[in-house]
């Protein structure tokens, strides 16, 4: 194979210009570049395991799958030693930003997991940098050793300027322009404002219209069986948020492709086990079911990849070949990519995985190039990973704090009052609204201790409004210092919690200095930090380094006593999830969507 | 519903502009136009029969499928009386011209059979009238009360100008222009020159490239397991020509969608029973299997529609809901139309069929309008059928014979010689090459009788070359007079067979007078005729009238003694099927693709 060929999506020429060469190879008139021999083949088309096959590859594409021993020429051979060859996985819905790495860095983890194609929804960077941020991430994606397609973020900002200050505002026109500029924009991203969609909100429907008029499908995000019918009638044709078998069943019958989401079993993202009941309990056909990952911490990426989700589906009763198809051919078919990826048909990209019999990936070929061998990155991939896309300077200068920084804690009330506190609750997604009767002590330290409270502030960081809002967390459990993050969904203002303002300021200063990050501070110094210089969301390091930093951070986070994981902490400003949230504009009651003061008369 | 709305594909507005209204209806804020109540629903998504449902329709689209009794408003109701509601069928591959009717006329039969969407490959009219003919047929299709999509004819002419004279020559550029001009051109039509494709022929691959570069899939037509790999590697992703379970299995594994073709059981087109063995015998999943009709005589259209093919699949062991899905959702998915047709998902066109429990269609709604009720055309459809598209004058003036007409029979040889005769063999597709030792009698009549021969001539009719070629049929069985046809695949020159030249001339004169047709002549007069004035291929009458004419013609055809059906007769010039063919250029040996003389020295 050609070492000069770039190891990215464009390193393999389009099928349109390769058909004659592939026909020549398949017809025996020309030599393949590579024959992978000695394997069985997992067929995602017929959902069978085919014995004794060999795969002929030319120009980075599948020329043919033949009976073992057919090829007699001098082409390069790879002996698969009885393993099981399967098409590379296709993840139909995920957010690269959740893993706090760039697209180029994400690719390494994906390939190690046997995933060769992903469809990402880059709405976090869109919230920070608007359409320009999405364009930069697409440049990153084009440089990555992975097939990366985009569903254009559909719900930026998540709410309205009255409730929070975002860096992005993706209007219908901007979304249309993204579709027109980027052919890899194959669909509209999850339309998260499902209530607005179901209610017929004009902007939400104008955005959907921009996609449908271009023949692009619309992805969904929905809770609640009552919303299914109006949401489906609005043109949404997939969802990854089916939390149980009943709503999964409703969604399937409403014409949506269902993406069964697997996540670390300790997280609430692991909805697969319940949702799969539409198949395993209710007997629905699985042809319109896919598997996806959605969100992964960097340190979970390797352990809980899409391959792991496939194995979970098998554990829940889906036959092996069908489960693998749900993670490859089905997502490819859903997006009209099944002529390009997702199976071993003639002319498809030679994105292959060699599996053991438990469906654990051992080796991966990307565009016919061996990139992972026996679970190790090959020199070819190593070289590509050492030359990642570099985001331009404006993408790494996005944390613009008010100067001078206003107070991060409110004045201590003069007398008894009621606090609209935010009670953190495991697993950390929902937040309870707790009305605390506050009897102020001599200072904040004594008052916090007496009531089991902790300061929290959200600081606008887009250089737009300079706003800071104060709140109080209940049951958060922080024992000392402060924790802070520049990942504050979805507008990504800074969130900082702490027992004293000095440590809170240290945390913000650390984030400002690195132009993004998550950190734990104690006694005036940073104990642990994951710097996130790209848009305040992404590290510029390799995935292994970020995973290591993340493990250290998580240990410090737990050590500090934080009662919810940092992922939950990042959701404190996400004013679309019940019951109470803190944005840079103040405390938001959800679903009423109105602001309330922190302190009220007793 | 709105009687002013045109009853064609454009009578229902695009989903993109209807989402708000549909959300309002599904959410209960607005009334549906129609509620079809009291039915079970055949779900093609989950492959189950759902009890007690009602379907809410608005703007000609599905607003929601709800539990029975949900709707309480004053909307129009249709009581389905316990029947089974299913989505209208989607036929992924057929040739309207085979039925010798216009697209508008075809629609009537389709709707009676519960078919509401078809993908046609109009390569016959392309062979006569080039790209202009295809454009006219697309205008016809746009006016028809049916969703008609096109796969752009890919193999016009079937061979080369050296071997036959065609009216059309669809170059890669013309094919590209058709894709760019007609959004309903959703794929490339069956690439029939599969040997050329497999061999890497430049023009064949340039045509495939034109489709692939536009993101359009390529349909196939292939015989022979050895060709599967190079053909699939050339970018072909479906076929309807799997003749048995082994090649069907090969094609499925090579990444092709397999269209299982059902036809009248007495014809060789009925390949479904053998090909379906890939599923029923070999255990392949059926998610990439579709059903199709391909070709139907007008009189077979009603009896052997796609609904009949579905029932055949059930008879062969496919569960009912899955078989219906193979005839609706699967073809829609294959062409990326599953957001528009093929199921009852929210927002889809309200194209529905009410079935009895044996899957026999009773009533059909097209875009929410009742067009067939209890197997009868409704007044609404009747009105639409009474105003069909009229082809422009040049489309009905295509039979341009040489003037004066040359001799239709060759001079009687002066002495013994060898004849390269065409021996007709049932079922009429293949033709044997028979070398007959000819001992000439006193005249042709005596000579033919003594040797069991019959004259055959092919007369160029595009006004291009004025060529006439002579042949002799063996075992054809004609007892008197002549038979002739302006449907002579694929170049559609006139074919005439007869025992004396006078009757042969009468037959050609009749066809010229009507500018197309098939006829039987005896004793100097036309005994039966189906006039085909549009391109010499299509009647301008309703389908029932054409079917009646066809039945009369077939009776006369059999009465005349013809040993192969007229469909086989029409294939006499099709110089891509073994062993010997007669075109306007002469006798062609297949697969050598060379001309041989009629008479050779003994």
Short mmCIF file of N, CA and C in Angstrom, two decimals, chain A residues 15-20 22-24 26-27 29 43-48 50 53 62-66 197-202 205 208-209 212-213 229-237 249 252-257 278 282-288 321-322 325 329-330 333 338-339 344-348, chain B residues 15-20 22-24 26-27 29 43-48 50 53 62-66 197-202 205 208-209 212-213 229-237 249 252-257 278 282-288 321-322 325 329-330 333 338-339 344-348:
data_model
loop_
_atom_site.label_atom_id
_atom_site.label_comp_id
_atom_site.label_asym_id
_atom_site.label_seq_id
_atom_site.Cartn_x
_atom_site.Cartn_y
_atom_site.Cartn_z
N UNK A 15 -15.35 5.94 -4.81
CA UNK A 15 -15.66 4.76 -5.61
C UNK A 15 -15.89 5.11 -7.08
N UNK A 16 -16.49 6.27 -7.31
CA UNK A 16 -16.81 6.67 -8.69
C UNK A 16 -15.60 6.59 -9.62
N UNK A 17 -14.41 6.87 -9.09
CA UNK A 17 -13.23 6.85 -9.96
C UNK A 17 -12.44 5.55 -9.85
N UNK A 18 -12.88 4.63 -8.99
CA UNK A 18 -12.13 3.39 -8.78
C UNK A 18 -12.83 2.15 -9.35
N UNK A 19 -14.00 2.32 -9.94
CA UNK A 19 -14.76 1.12 -10.31
C UNK A 19 -14.01 0.24 -11.31
N UNK A 20 -13.32 0.85 -12.28
CA UNK A 20 -12.65 0.00 -13.26
C UNK A 20 -11.53 -0.80 -12.62
N UNK A 22 -11.27 -1.72 -9.52
CA UNK A 22 -11.83 -2.74 -8.64
C UNK A 22 -12.40 -3.90 -9.44
N UNK A 23 -13.04 -3.59 -10.57
CA UNK A 23 -13.55 -4.66 -11.43
C UNK A 23 -12.40 -5.50 -11.96
N UNK A 24 -11.31 -4.85 -12.31
CA UNK A 24 -10.14 -5.59 -12.79
C UNK A 24 -9.61 -6.54 -11.71
N UNK A 26 -11.29 -7.68 -8.98
CA UNK A 26 -12.28 -8.70 -8.66
C UNK A 26 -12.39 -9.73 -9.76
N UNK A 27 -12.15 -9.30 -11.00
CA UNK A 27 -12.22 -10.21 -12.14
C UNK A 27 -10.93 -10.96 -12.39
N UNK A 29 -7.99 -9.75 -13.29
CA UNK A 29 -7.11 -9.18 -14.31
C UNK A 29 -6.02 -8.30 -13.72
N UNK A 43 -21.02 -11.56 8.40
CA UNK A 43 -21.81 -10.86 7.37
C UNK A 43 -22.93 -10.06 8.02
N UNK A 44 -22.84 -8.76 7.87
CA UNK A 44 -23.91 -7.90 8.38
C UNK A 44 -25.09 -7.84 7.41
N UNK A 45 -24.89 -8.32 6.20
CA UNK A 45 -25.99 -8.32 5.23
C UNK A 45 -26.96 -9.48 5.51
N UNK A 46 -26.39 -10.67 5.69
CA UNK A 46 -27.24 -11.85 5.89
C UNK A 46 -27.34 -12.24 7.35
N UNK A 47 -26.54 -11.60 8.22
CA UNK A 47 -26.51 -11.91 9.64
C UNK A 47 -26.11 -13.37 9.90
N UNK A 48 -25.04 -13.75 9.24
CA UNK A 48 -24.48 -15.09 9.42
C UNK A 48 -22.96 -14.96 9.57
N UNK A 50 -19.72 -16.45 8.02
CA UNK A 50 -19.36 -17.22 6.83
C UNK A 50 -17.98 -17.86 7.04
N UNK A 53 -13.09 -17.50 4.39
CA UNK A 53 -13.13 -16.50 3.33
C UNK A 53 -11.78 -15.78 3.27
N UNK A 62 -12.86 -2.57 -0.80
CA UNK A 62 -13.09 -4.00 -0.96
C UNK A 62 -13.26 -4.30 -2.45
N UNK A 63 -12.38 -5.13 -2.97
CA UNK A 63 -12.56 -5.57 -4.36
C UNK A 63 -13.48 -6.80 -4.39
N UNK A 64 -13.28 -7.71 -3.46
CA UNK A 64 -14.11 -8.92 -3.42
C UNK A 64 -13.88 -9.67 -2.12
N UNK A 65 -14.88 -10.42 -1.72
CA UNK A 65 -14.73 -11.42 -0.66
C UNK A 65 -14.88 -12.76 -1.35
N UNK A 66 -13.84 -13.58 -1.25
CA UNK A 66 -13.83 -14.82 -2.01
C UNK A 66 -13.66 -16.01 -1.07
N UNK A 197 -40.56 21.76 19.54
CA UNK A 197 -40.89 21.11 18.27
C UNK A 197 -42.33 20.60 18.30
N UNK A 198 -42.65 19.87 19.35
CA UNK A 198 -44.00 19.30 19.44
C UNK A 198 -45.05 20.39 19.49
N UNK A 199 -44.69 21.55 20.05
CA UNK A 199 -45.64 22.66 20.15
C UNK A 199 -45.69 23.51 18.88
N UNK A 200 -44.86 23.20 17.90
CA UNK A 200 -44.92 23.94 16.64
C UNK A 200 -44.15 25.24 16.63
N UNK A 201 -43.15 25.37 17.49
CA UNK A 201 -42.36 26.60 17.55
C UNK A 201 -41.78 26.95 16.17
N UNK A 202 -41.96 28.21 15.74
CA UNK A 202 -41.54 28.57 14.36
C UNK A 202 -40.05 28.39 14.09
N UNK A 205 -39.12 24.73 13.77
CA UNK A 205 -39.58 24.13 12.51
C UNK A 205 -38.87 24.71 11.31
N UNK A 208 -35.79 22.62 11.07
CA UNK A 208 -36.11 21.30 10.50
C UNK A 208 -36.33 21.43 8.99
N UNK A 209 -37.01 22.49 8.61
CA UNK A 209 -37.29 22.69 7.18
C UNK A 209 -36.00 22.83 6.37
N UNK A 212 -34.85 19.26 5.82
CA UNK A 212 -35.71 18.44 4.96
C UNK A 212 -35.68 18.94 3.52
N UNK A 213 -35.62 20.25 3.33
CA UNK A 213 -35.59 20.77 1.96
C UNK A 213 -34.31 20.35 1.23
N UNK A 229 -45.83 11.39 19.11
CA UNK A 229 -46.58 11.60 17.86
C UNK A 229 -46.31 12.98 17.25
N UNK A 230 -46.43 14.08 18.00
CA UNK A 230 -46.15 15.38 17.34
C UNK A 230 -44.69 15.54 16.93
N UNK A 231 -43.81 14.90 17.68
CA UNK A 231 -42.38 15.01 17.34
C UNK A 231 -42.10 14.26 16.04
N UNK A 232 -42.66 13.05 15.92
CA UNK A 232 -42.47 12.29 14.68
C UNK A 232 -43.13 13.00 13.50
N UNK A 233 -44.29 13.59 13.74
CA UNK A 233 -44.99 14.29 12.66
C UNK A 233 -44.21 15.51 12.19
N UNK A 234 -43.25 15.95 13.00
CA UNK A 234 -42.43 17.11 12.64
C UNK A 234 -41.25 16.74 11.76
N UNK A 235 -41.14 15.46 11.41
CA UNK A 235 -40.10 15.06 10.47
C UNK A 235 -38.86 14.47 11.10
N UNK A 236 -38.91 14.19 12.39
CA UNK A 236 -37.75 13.59 13.07
C UNK A 236 -37.75 12.09 12.81
N UNK A 237 -36.60 11.54 12.44
CA UNK A 237 -36.59 10.13 12.05
C UNK A 237 -35.54 9.28 12.77
N UNK A 249 -40.58 1.32 21.75
CA UNK A 249 -41.59 0.71 20.88
C UNK A 249 -42.42 1.79 20.19
N UNK A 252 -40.28 3.48 17.46
CA UNK A 252 -40.10 2.61 16.30
C UNK A 252 -41.35 2.62 15.43
N UNK A 253 -42.50 2.52 16.06
CA UNK A 253 -43.76 2.50 15.29
C UNK A 253 -44.07 3.87 14.70
N UNK A 254 -43.52 4.92 15.27
CA UNK A 254 -43.73 6.26 14.71
C UNK A 254 -42.77 6.54 13.57
N UNK A 255 -42.00 5.52 13.19
CA UNK A 255 -41.15 5.64 12.01
C UNK A 255 -39.74 6.10 12.30
N UNK A 256 -39.35 6.17 13.57
CA UNK A 256 -37.99 6.59 13.90
C UNK A 256 -37.06 5.38 13.93
N UNK A 257 -35.86 5.57 13.43
CA UNK A 257 -34.81 4.60 13.69
C UNK A 257 -34.46 4.76 15.17
N UNK A 278 -37.98 -3.58 23.48
CA UNK A 278 -38.89 -3.54 22.33
C UNK A 278 -38.61 -4.72 21.39
N UNK A 282 -40.85 -7.43 23.32
CA UNK A 282 -42.05 -7.15 22.52
C UNK A 282 -41.96 -7.69 21.10
N UNK A 283 -40.82 -8.23 20.74
CA UNK A 283 -40.74 -8.93 19.45
C UNK A 283 -40.63 -8.07 18.21
N UNK A 284 -40.25 -6.82 18.37
CA UNK A 284 -40.07 -5.98 17.19
C UNK A 284 -38.86 -6.45 16.38
N UNK A 285 -38.93 -6.29 15.06
CA UNK A 285 -37.77 -6.57 14.21
C UNK A 285 -36.67 -5.58 14.55
N UNK A 286 -35.42 -6.00 14.37
CA UNK A 286 -34.30 -5.13 14.74
C UNK A 286 -33.67 -4.40 13.56
N UNK A 287 -34.29 -4.51 12.41
CA UNK A 287 -33.67 -3.92 11.22
C UNK A 287 -33.58 -2.40 11.28
N UNK A 288 -34.42 -1.75 12.09
CA UNK A 288 -34.37 -0.29 12.23
C UNK A 288 -33.75 0.10 13.57
N UNK A 321 -24.07 -11.70 14.89
CA UNK A 321 -23.95 -11.00 13.59
C UNK A 321 -24.97 -9.87 13.49
N UNK A 322 -26.14 -10.08 14.08
CA UNK A 322 -27.16 -9.03 14.05
C UNK A 322 -26.73 -7.86 14.92
N UNK A 325 -24.29 -5.88 13.12
CA UNK A 325 -24.97 -5.13 12.06
C UNK A 325 -25.64 -3.88 12.64
N UNK A 329 -23.85 -1.81 9.70
CA UNK A 329 -24.68 -1.66 8.50
C UNK A 329 -25.93 -0.81 8.76
N UNK A 330 -26.57 -1.01 9.89
CA UNK A 330 -27.82 -0.29 10.12
C UNK A 330 -27.60 1.22 10.20
N UNK A 333 -26.93 2.44 6.74
CA UNK A 333 -28.15 2.47 5.93
C UNK A 333 -29.01 3.66 6.31
N UNK A 338 -24.55 3.17 3.11
CA UNK A 338 -24.25 1.74 3.06
C UNK A 338 -23.58 1.31 1.77
N UNK A 339 -23.49 2.19 0.80
CA UNK A 339 -22.65 1.90 -0.37
C UNK A 339 -21.19 2.22 -0.12
N UNK A 344 -19.13 -5.45 3.84
CA UNK A 344 -18.04 -5.90 2.97
C UNK A 344 -18.48 -6.00 1.51
N UNK A 345 -19.51 -5.29 1.13
CA UNK A 345 -19.92 -5.32 -0.27
C UNK A 345 -18.82 -4.79 -1.17
N UNK A 346 -18.87 -5.19 -2.43
CA UNK A 346 -17.90 -4.71 -3.40
C UNK A 346 -17.87 -3.20 -3.45
N UNK A 347 -16.67 -2.63 -3.51
CA UNK A 347 -16.53 -1.19 -3.66
C UNK A 347 -16.55 -0.41 -2.36
N UNK A 348 -16.97 -1.03 -1.26
CA UNK A 348 -16.97 -0.29 0.01
C UNK A 348 -15.55 -0.03 0.48
N UNK B 15 -43.08 17.51 2.96
CA UNK B 15 -43.09 17.46 4.42
C UNK B 15 -42.45 18.72 5.01
N UNK B 16 -41.41 19.22 4.35
CA UNK B 16 -40.68 20.37 4.88
C UNK B 16 -41.60 21.55 5.21
N UNK B 17 -42.67 21.71 4.44
CA UNK B 17 -43.56 22.85 4.70
C UNK B 17 -44.80 22.46 5.50
N UNK B 18 -44.92 21.19 5.84
CA UNK B 18 -46.12 20.74 6.56
C UNK B 18 -45.85 20.36 8.01
N UNK B 19 -44.61 20.46 8.46
CA UNK B 19 -44.31 19.89 9.78
C UNK B 19 -45.11 20.56 10.90
N UNK B 20 -45.29 21.88 10.82
CA UNK B 20 -46.02 22.55 11.92
C UNK B 20 -47.47 22.09 11.95
N UNK B 22 -48.72 19.30 10.87
CA UNK B 22 -48.79 17.91 11.30
C UNK B 22 -48.56 17.79 12.81
N UNK B 23 -47.62 18.60 13.34
CA UNK B 23 -47.40 18.59 14.78
C UNK B 23 -48.65 19.06 15.51
N UNK B 24 -49.31 20.07 14.95
CA UNK B 24 -50.55 20.56 15.57
C UNK B 24 -51.61 19.46 15.61
N UNK B 26 -51.12 16.10 15.33
CA UNK B 26 -50.67 14.99 16.18
C UNK B 26 -50.76 15.36 17.66
N UNK B 27 -50.55 16.64 17.94
CA UNK B 27 -50.61 17.10 19.32
C UNK B 27 -52.01 17.46 19.79
N UNK B 29 -53.97 19.85 18.70
CA UNK B 29 -54.33 21.27 18.63
C UNK B 29 -55.09 21.63 17.36
N UNK B 43 -47.51 -3.32 10.68
CA UNK B 43 -46.32 -2.48 10.86
C UNK B 43 -45.14 -3.06 10.10
N UNK B 44 -44.68 -2.29 9.14
CA UNK B 44 -43.50 -2.72 8.38
C UNK B 44 -42.22 -2.39 9.13
N UNK B 45 -42.31 -1.56 10.16
CA UNK B 45 -41.12 -1.21 10.95
C UNK B 45 -40.76 -2.34 11.91
N UNK B 46 -41.78 -2.82 12.63
CA UNK B 46 -41.51 -3.84 13.65
C UNK B 46 -41.87 -5.25 13.16
N UNK B 47 -42.53 -5.31 12.00
CA UNK B 47 -42.99 -6.59 11.43
C UNK B 47 -43.96 -7.31 12.36
N UNK B 48 -44.92 -6.53 12.84
CA UNK B 48 -45.98 -7.09 13.67
C UNK B 48 -47.34 -6.57 13.16
N UNK B 50 -50.50 -4.79 14.54
CA UNK B 50 -50.87 -4.04 15.74
C UNK B 50 -52.39 -3.98 15.84
N UNK B 53 -56.10 0.19 16.02
CA UNK B 53 -55.46 1.48 15.81
C UNK B 53 -56.36 2.40 15.00
N UNK B 62 -49.45 11.33 6.97
CA UNK B 62 -49.76 10.70 8.25
C UNK B 62 -49.42 11.69 9.36
N UNK B 63 -50.41 12.07 10.15
CA UNK B 63 -50.12 12.89 11.32
C UNK B 63 -49.77 12.00 12.50
N UNK B 64 -50.49 10.91 12.67
CA UNK B 64 -50.22 9.99 13.78
C UNK B 64 -50.99 8.70 13.59
N UNK B 65 -50.46 7.65 14.19
CA UNK B 65 -51.20 6.40 14.35
C UNK B 65 -51.46 6.27 15.85
N UNK B 66 -52.71 6.21 16.22
CA UNK B 66 -53.06 6.24 17.65
C UNK B 66 -53.87 5.00 18.01
N UNK B 197 -19.46 -4.36 -18.07
CA UNK B 197 -19.14 -3.77 -16.77
C UNK B 197 -18.06 -4.59 -16.08
N UNK B 198 -18.28 -5.89 -16.01
CA UNK B 198 -17.31 -6.75 -15.33
C UNK B 198 -15.95 -6.69 -16.01
N UNK B 199 -15.96 -6.46 -17.32
CA UNK B 199 -14.70 -6.39 -18.07
C UNK B 199 -14.05 -5.02 -18.02
N UNK B 200 -14.70 -4.05 -17.40
CA UNK B 200 -14.10 -2.73 -17.26
C UNK B 200 -14.27 -1.82 -18.46
N UNK B 201 -15.29 -2.07 -19.26
CA UNK B 201 -15.55 -1.24 -20.45
C UNK B 201 -15.65 0.24 -20.08
N UNK B 202 -14.90 1.11 -20.80
CA UNK B 202 -14.85 2.53 -20.41
C UNK B 202 -16.20 3.24 -20.43
N UNK B 205 -18.39 2.17 -17.51
CA UNK B 205 -17.94 2.72 -16.23
C UNK B 205 -18.11 4.24 -16.16
N UNK B 208 -21.63 4.63 -15.00
CA UNK B 208 -21.73 4.36 -13.56
C UNK B 208 -21.17 5.54 -12.77
N UNK B 209 -20.07 6.07 -13.25
CA UNK B 209 -19.44 7.20 -12.56
C UNK B 209 -20.37 8.41 -12.48
N UNK B 212 -22.68 7.65 -9.57
CA UNK B 212 -22.03 7.62 -8.25
C UNK B 212 -21.57 9.01 -7.84
N UNK B 213 -21.07 9.80 -8.80
CA UNK B 213 -20.62 11.15 -8.45
C UNK B 213 -21.76 12.03 -7.97
N UNK B 229 -18.65 -10.82 -8.44
CA UNK B 229 -17.62 -10.03 -7.75
C UNK B 229 -17.21 -8.79 -8.56
N UNK B 230 -16.81 -8.93 -9.83
CA UNK B 230 -16.43 -7.70 -10.55
C UNK B 230 -17.60 -6.75 -10.76
N UNK B 231 -18.80 -7.29 -10.86
CA UNK B 231 -19.97 -6.42 -11.06
C UNK B 231 -20.23 -5.62 -9.78
N UNK B 232 -20.18 -6.29 -8.64
CA UNK B 232 -20.38 -5.58 -7.37
C UNK B 232 -19.27 -4.56 -7.13
N UNK B 233 -18.05 -4.93 -7.49
CA UNK B 233 -16.92 -4.01 -7.30
C UNK B 233 -17.05 -2.77 -8.18
N UNK B 234 -17.91 -2.85 -9.18
CA UNK B 234 -18.12 -1.72 -10.08
C UNK B 234 -19.13 -0.73 -9.53
N UNK B 235 -19.66 -1.00 -8.35
CA UNK B 235 -20.54 -0.03 -7.72
C UNK B 235 -22.02 -0.33 -7.86
N UNK B 236 -22.36 -1.51 -8.36
CA UNK B 236 -23.78 -1.89 -8.50
C UNK B 236 -24.29 -2.37 -7.15
N UNK B 237 -25.47 -1.88 -6.75
CA UNK B 237 -25.94 -2.22 -5.41
C UNK B 237 -27.36 -2.78 -5.35
N UNK B 249 -27.79 -15.56 -2.98
CA UNK B 249 -26.94 -15.54 -1.80
C UNK B 249 -25.62 -14.81 -2.09
N UNK B 252 -26.32 -11.04 -2.37
CA UNK B 252 -26.58 -10.44 -1.05
C UNK B 252 -25.27 -10.22 -0.31
N UNK B 253 -24.40 -11.21 -0.34
CA UNK B 253 -23.12 -11.09 0.37
C UNK B 253 -22.18 -10.10 -0.32
N UNK B 254 -22.40 -9.87 -1.60
CA UNK B 254 -21.57 -8.89 -2.31
C UNK B 254 -22.09 -7.47 -2.10
N UNK B 255 -23.10 -7.35 -1.23
CA UNK B 255 -23.56 -6.02 -0.85
C UNK B 255 -24.71 -5.49 -1.67
N UNK B 256 -25.30 -6.32 -2.52
CA UNK B 256 -26.43 -5.87 -3.31
C UNK B 256 -27.74 -6.11 -2.57
N UNK B 257 -28.64 -5.16 -2.69
CA UNK B 257 -30.03 -5.40 -2.30
C UNK B 257 -30.58 -6.38 -3.33
N UNK B 278 -32.39 -18.20 -0.60
CA UNK B 278 -31.31 -17.62 0.21
C UNK B 278 -31.81 -17.31 1.63
N UNK B 282 -31.26 -20.97 3.18
CA UNK B 282 -29.91 -20.66 3.66
C UNK B 282 -29.89 -19.74 4.87
N UNK B 283 -31.05 -19.27 5.28
CA UNK B 283 -31.13 -18.54 6.54
C UNK B 283 -30.63 -17.11 6.52
N UNK B 284 -30.51 -16.50 5.35
CA UNK B 284 -30.09 -15.09 5.31
C UNK B 284 -31.19 -14.20 5.88
N UNK B 285 -30.79 -13.10 6.52
CA UNK B 285 -31.76 -12.10 6.96
C UNK B 285 -32.45 -11.51 5.74
N UNK B 286 -33.69 -11.07 5.92
CA UNK B 286 -34.45 -10.54 4.77
C UNK B 286 -34.49 -9.01 4.73
N UNK B 287 -33.73 -8.37 5.60
CA UNK B 287 -33.81 -6.91 5.68
C UNK B 287 -33.33 -6.22 4.40
N UNK B 288 -32.48 -6.89 3.60
CA UNK B 288 -32.00 -6.31 2.34
C UNK B 288 -32.69 -6.96 1.14
N UNK B 321 -46.19 -9.73 7.78
CA UNK B 321 -45.76 -8.33 7.94
C UNK B 321 -44.39 -8.13 7.31
N UNK B 322 -43.54 -9.14 7.39
CA UNK B 322 -42.22 -9.03 6.78
C UNK B 322 -42.32 -9.01 5.26
N UNK B 325 -43.39 -5.73 4.18
CA UNK B 325 -42.27 -4.79 4.31
C UNK B 325 -41.30 -4.93 3.13
N UNK B 329 -41.48 -0.95 2.76
CA UNK B 329 -40.42 -0.24 3.49
C UNK B 329 -39.03 -0.54 2.93
N UNK B 330 -38.77 -1.78 2.58
CA UNK B 330 -37.41 -2.12 2.14
C UNK B 330 -37.05 -1.40 0.83
N UNK B 333 -36.45 2.20 1.68
CA UNK B 333 -35.18 2.38 2.37
C UNK B 333 -34.02 2.30 1.39
N UNK B 338 -37.55 6.35 2.65
CA UNK B 338 -38.37 5.84 3.75
C UNK B 338 -38.88 6.94 4.68
N UNK B 339 -38.42 8.17 4.51
CA UNK B 339 -39.03 9.28 5.22
C UNK B 339 -40.28 9.79 4.51
N UNK B 344 -45.92 3.88 7.99
CA UNK B 344 -46.88 4.79 8.60
C UNK B 344 -46.22 5.73 9.59
N UNK B 345 -44.92 5.97 9.47
CA UNK B 345 -44.27 6.91 10.36
C UNK B 345 -44.86 8.31 10.20
N UNK B 346 -44.72 9.12 11.25
CA UNK B 346 -45.21 10.49 11.20
C UNK B 346 -44.64 11.23 10.02
N UNK B 347 -45.48 11.99 9.34
CA UNK B 347 -45.02 12.83 8.24
C UNK B 347 -44.98 12.16 6.89
N UNK B 348 -45.08 10.83 6.86
CA UNK B 348 -45.04 10.15 5.56
C UNK B 348 -46.31 10.46 4.79
#
